[in-house]
């Protein structure tokens, strides 16, 4: 798993297939939407950790927040046979983006780049947040169990999850940086995502 990236994990785990079925999308369209949304979502998780001090403190805070929202069960809810509760995903988004306005901006930006309807992408975001949040929770728990061999901090955790062979694997994230230079929170979030993806 060390060199596997998050997009591959979502494919292998059945996450993209689950999103496809729940939203009534062709698998290829679902995959395109997930790929377009992931950079901003990863950046949101990174921003949340940085706001709590970064490093071990940021990782601990992020894992604590995710644990309070369901931890690894977040992903299980999307992948399992029971109906997914998107409210849990919206709670995760509230923590990592801070406002619905940022979520709308993320969906609108992904829509502009993919041609997928923004409303569809807005429905996809909570499911994706649950998958990524649940996976990060489970991964952090596994790292914690390794004791001193742990990865040491949020950046290392995200780096291990994303792998170091990303390149453009999550889409044209470079083109999103400094879109208009106005300090839009979306720029900040995506910039942080790029720090861990590059």
One Martini backbone bead per residue (centre of mass of N, CA, C, O) as a GRO file, in nm:
protein
  198
    1UNK     BB    1   0.050   0.067  -0.008
    2UNK     BB    2   0.277   0.285  -0.016
    3UNK     BB    3   0.239   0.343  -0.352
    4UNK     BB    4  -0.047   0.405  -0.318
    5UNK     BB    5  -0.324   0.574  -0.409
    6UNK     BB    6  -0.628   0.706  -0.349
    7UNK     BB    7  -0.759   0.635  -0.617
    8UNK     BB    8  -0.687   0.336  -0.612
    9UNK     BB    9  -0.830   0.273  -0.347
   10UNK     BB   10  -1.115   0.346  -0.449
   11UNK     BB   11  -1.121   0.129  -0.662
   12UNK     BB   12  -1.049  -0.132  -0.494
   13UNK     BB   13  -1.281  -0.087  -0.264
   14UNK     BB   14  -1.549   0.033  -0.427
   15UNK     BB   15  -1.606   0.343  -0.414
   16UNK     BB   16  -1.675   0.421  -0.707
   17UNK     BB   17  -1.901   0.216  -0.742
   18UNK     BB   18  -2.080   0.326  -0.515
   19UNK     BB   19  -2.116   0.607  -0.631
   20UNK     BB   20  -2.237   0.522  -0.900
   21UNK     BB   21  -2.491   0.381  -0.783
   22UNK     BB   22  -2.605   0.610  -0.593
   23UNK     BB   23  -2.608   0.828  -0.853
   24UNK     BB   24  -2.648   0.698  -1.142
   25UNK     BB   25  -2.361   0.637  -1.273
   26UNK     BB   26  -2.120   0.600  -1.467
   27UNK     BB   27  -1.816   0.487  -1.387
   28UNK     BB   28  -1.653   0.702  -1.553
   29UNK     BB   29  -1.795   0.950  -1.432
   30UNK     BB   30  -1.734   0.896  -1.138
   31UNK     BB   31  -1.426   0.897  -1.167
   32UNK     BB   32  -1.404   1.187  -1.275
   33UNK     BB   33  -1.528   1.325  -1.028
   34UNK     BB   34  -1.336   1.222  -0.814
   35UNK     BB   35  -1.076   1.334  -0.943
   36UNK     BB   36  -1.171   1.638  -0.928
   37UNK     BB   37  -1.226   1.646  -0.601
   38UNK     BB   38  -0.976   1.544  -0.438
   39UNK     BB   39  -0.777   1.784  -0.405
   40UNK     BB   40  -0.965   1.962  -0.228
   41UNK     BB   41  -1.018   1.751  -0.007
   42UNK     BB   42  -0.728   1.712   0.081
   43UNK     BB   43  -0.684   2.010   0.145
   44UNK     BB   44  -0.894   2.020   0.372
   45UNK     BB   45  -0.756   1.824   0.561
   46UNK     BB   46  -0.493   1.982   0.578
   47UNK     BB   47  -0.613   2.248   0.687
   48UNK     BB   48  -0.725   2.128   0.947
   49UNK     BB   49  -0.448   2.037   1.057
   50UNK     BB   50  -0.302   2.312   1.046
   51UNK     BB   51  -0.503   2.463   1.239
   52UNK     BB   52  -0.397   2.249   1.479
   53UNK     BB   53  -0.055   2.269   1.411
   54UNK     BB   54   0.026   2.029   1.289
   55UNK     BB   55   0.150   1.745   1.269
   56UNK     BB   56   0.071   1.569   1.540
   57UNK     BB   57  -0.152   1.764   1.626
   58UNK     BB   58  -0.310   1.764   1.360
   59UNK     BB   59  -0.357   1.463   1.343
   60UNK     BB   60  -0.503   1.429   1.612
   61UNK     BB   61  -0.734   1.622   1.548
   62UNK     BB   62  -0.839   1.486   1.293
   63UNK     BB   63  -0.888   1.205   1.413
   64UNK     BB   64  -1.083   1.305   1.630
   65UNK     BB   65  -1.298   1.418   1.444
   66UNK     BB   66  -1.348   1.160   1.278
   67UNK     BB   67  -1.422   0.982   1.518
   68UNK     BB   68  -1.677   1.156   1.600
   69UNK     BB   69  -1.809   1.088   1.297
   70UNK     BB   70  -1.697   0.750   1.270
   71UNK     BB   71  -1.457   0.696   1.111
   72UNK     BB   72  -1.433   0.402   0.945
   73UNK     BB   73  -1.754   0.394   0.918
   74UNK     BB   74  -1.785   0.591   0.689
   75UNK     BB   75  -1.694   0.402   0.461
   76UNK     BB   76  -1.880   0.161   0.529
   77UNK     BB   77  -2.146   0.309   0.459
   78UNK     BB   78  -2.084   0.329   0.152
   79UNK     BB   79  -1.999   0.015   0.101
   80UNK     BB   80  -2.242  -0.092   0.214
   81UNK     BB   81  -2.582  -0.204   0.221
   82UNK     BB   82  -2.659   0.037   0.351
   83UNK     BB   83  -2.777   0.336   0.376
   84UNK     BB   84  -2.658   0.635   0.310
   85UNK     BB   85  -2.547   0.912   0.517
   86UNK     BB   86  -2.489   1.231   0.407
   87UNK     BB   87  -2.472   1.387   0.677
   88UNK     BB   88  -2.191   1.278   0.753
   89UNK     BB   89  -2.044   1.409   0.512
   90UNK     BB   90  -2.127   1.702   0.577
   91UNK     BB   91  -1.975   1.708   0.845
   92UNK     BB   92  -1.698   1.674   0.724
   93UNK     BB   93  -1.708   1.920   0.537
   94UNK     BB   94  -1.743   2.128   0.765
   95UNK     BB   95  -1.456   2.072   0.881
   96UNK     BB   96  -1.271   2.105   0.609
   97UNK     BB   97  -1.422   2.380   0.483
   98UNK     BB   98  -1.644   2.548   0.688
   99UNK     BB   99  -1.840   2.569   0.424
  100UNK     BB  100  -2.077   2.558   0.175
  101UNK     BB  101  -1.938   2.750  -0.021
  102UNK     BB  102  -1.689   2.575  -0.072
  103UNK     BB  103  -1.835   2.328  -0.179
  104UNK     BB  104  -1.960   2.476  -0.419
  105UNK     BB  105  -1.690   2.562  -0.547
  106UNK     BB  106  -1.577   2.282  -0.592
  107UNK     BB  107  -1.807   2.179  -0.773
  108UNK     BB  108  -1.792   2.403  -0.990
  109UNK     BB  109  -1.502   2.351  -1.077
  110UNK     BB  110  -1.538   2.052  -1.157
  111UNK     BB  111  -1.758   2.108  -1.367
  112UNK     BB  112  -1.587   2.287  -1.558
  113UNK     BB  113  -1.367   2.046  -1.609
  114UNK     BB  114  -1.590   1.796  -1.686
  115UNK     BB  115  -1.921   1.848  -1.737
  116UNK     BB  116  -2.043   1.794  -1.476
  117UNK     BB  117  -2.287   1.833  -1.280
  118UNK     BB  118  -2.291   2.018  -0.993
  119UNK     BB  119  -2.514   1.859  -0.841
  120UNK     BB  120  -2.372   1.587  -0.855
  121UNK     BB  121  -2.111   1.677  -0.709
  122UNK     BB  122  -2.253   1.760  -0.444
  123UNK     BB  123  -2.344   1.459  -0.389
  124UNK     BB  124  -2.050   1.336  -0.394
  125UNK     BB  125  -1.885   1.472  -0.167
  126UNK     BB  126  -1.990   1.323   0.093
  127UNK     BB  127  -1.903   1.042   0.001
  128UNK     BB  128  -1.602   1.109  -0.031
  129UNK     BB  129  -1.555   1.210   0.258
  130UNK     BB  130  -1.616   0.934   0.388
  131UNK     BB  131  -1.400   0.768   0.248
  132UNK     BB  132  -1.151   0.937   0.326
  133UNK     BB  133  -1.200   0.963   0.630
  134UNK     BB  134  -1.210   0.659   0.688
  135UNK     BB  135  -0.931   0.590   0.578
  136UNK     BB  136  -0.762   0.780   0.756
  137UNK     BB  137  -0.850   0.656   1.022
  138UNK     BB  138  -0.748   0.370   0.970
  139UNK     BB  139  -0.456   0.448   0.907
  140UNK     BB  140  -0.392   0.589   1.175
  141UNK     BB  141  -0.446   0.341   1.352
  142UNK     BB  142  -0.224   0.163   1.226
  143UNK     BB  143   0.010   0.351   1.293
  144UNK     BB  144  -0.029   0.362   1.602
  145UNK     BB  145   0.026   0.046   1.637
  146UNK     BB  146   0.346   0.084   1.554
  147UNK     BB  147   0.446   0.315   1.705
  148UNK     BB  148   0.762   0.432   1.634
  149UNK     BB  149   0.683   0.361   1.319
  150UNK     BB  150   0.546   0.597   1.261
  151UNK     BB  151   0.493   0.885   1.060
  152UNK     BB  152   0.456   1.170   1.179
  153UNK     BB  153   0.195   1.315   1.082
  154UNK     BB  154   0.000   1.451   0.843
  155UNK     BB  155   0.190   1.456   0.598
  156UNK     BB  156   0.272   1.157   0.616
  157UNK     BB  157  -0.006   1.038   0.591
  158UNK     BB  158  -0.084   1.163   0.320
  159UNK     BB  159   0.162   1.058   0.170
  160UNK     BB  160   0.097   0.753   0.209
  161UNK     BB  161  -0.182   0.760   0.075
  162UNK     BB  162  -0.092   0.907  -0.203
  163UNK     BB  163   0.184   0.892  -0.265
  164UNK     BB  164   0.486   0.953  -0.490
  165UNK     BB  165   0.324   0.911  -0.799
  166UNK     BB  166   0.119   1.126  -0.897
  167UNK     BB  167   0.137   1.386  -1.036
  168UNK     BB  168  -0.160   1.386  -1.236
  169UNK     BB  169  -0.358   1.177  -1.089
  170UNK     BB  170  -0.575   1.418  -0.979
  171UNK     BB  171  -0.526   1.614  -1.191
  172UNK     BB  172  -0.521   1.970  -1.269
  173UNK     BB  173  -0.404   2.122  -1.005
  174UNK     BB  174  -0.213   2.347  -1.106
  175UNK     BB  175  -0.448   2.522  -1.247
  176UNK     BB  176  -0.581   2.610  -0.956
  177UNK     BB  177  -0.369   2.795  -0.881
  178UNK     BB  178  -0.423   3.108  -0.850
  179UNK     BB  179  -0.678   3.191  -1.016
  180UNK     BB  180  -0.717   3.521  -0.888
  181UNK     BB  181  -0.566   3.631  -0.622
  182UNK     BB  182  -0.809   3.671  -0.372
  183UNK     BB  183  -0.805   3.452  -0.129
  184UNK     BB  184  -0.954   3.216  -0.178
  185UNK     BB  185  -1.018   2.926  -0.008
  186UNK     BB  186  -0.978   2.735  -0.245
  187UNK     BB  187  -0.683   2.800  -0.297
  188UNK     BB  188  -0.575   2.713  -0.023
  189UNK     BB  189  -0.672   2.422  -0.025
  190UNK     BB  190  -0.533   2.335  -0.291
  191UNK     BB  191  -0.249   2.407  -0.206
  192UNK     BB  192  -0.234   2.196   0.021
  193UNK     BB  193  -0.290   1.953  -0.154
  194UNK     BB  194  -0.036   1.984  -0.331
  195UNK     BB  195   0.179   1.939  -0.110
  196UNK     BB  196   0.089   1.620  -0.087
  197UNK     BB  197   0.088   1.536  -0.401
  198UNK     BB  198   0.375   1.627  -0.525
   0.00000   0.00000   0.00000
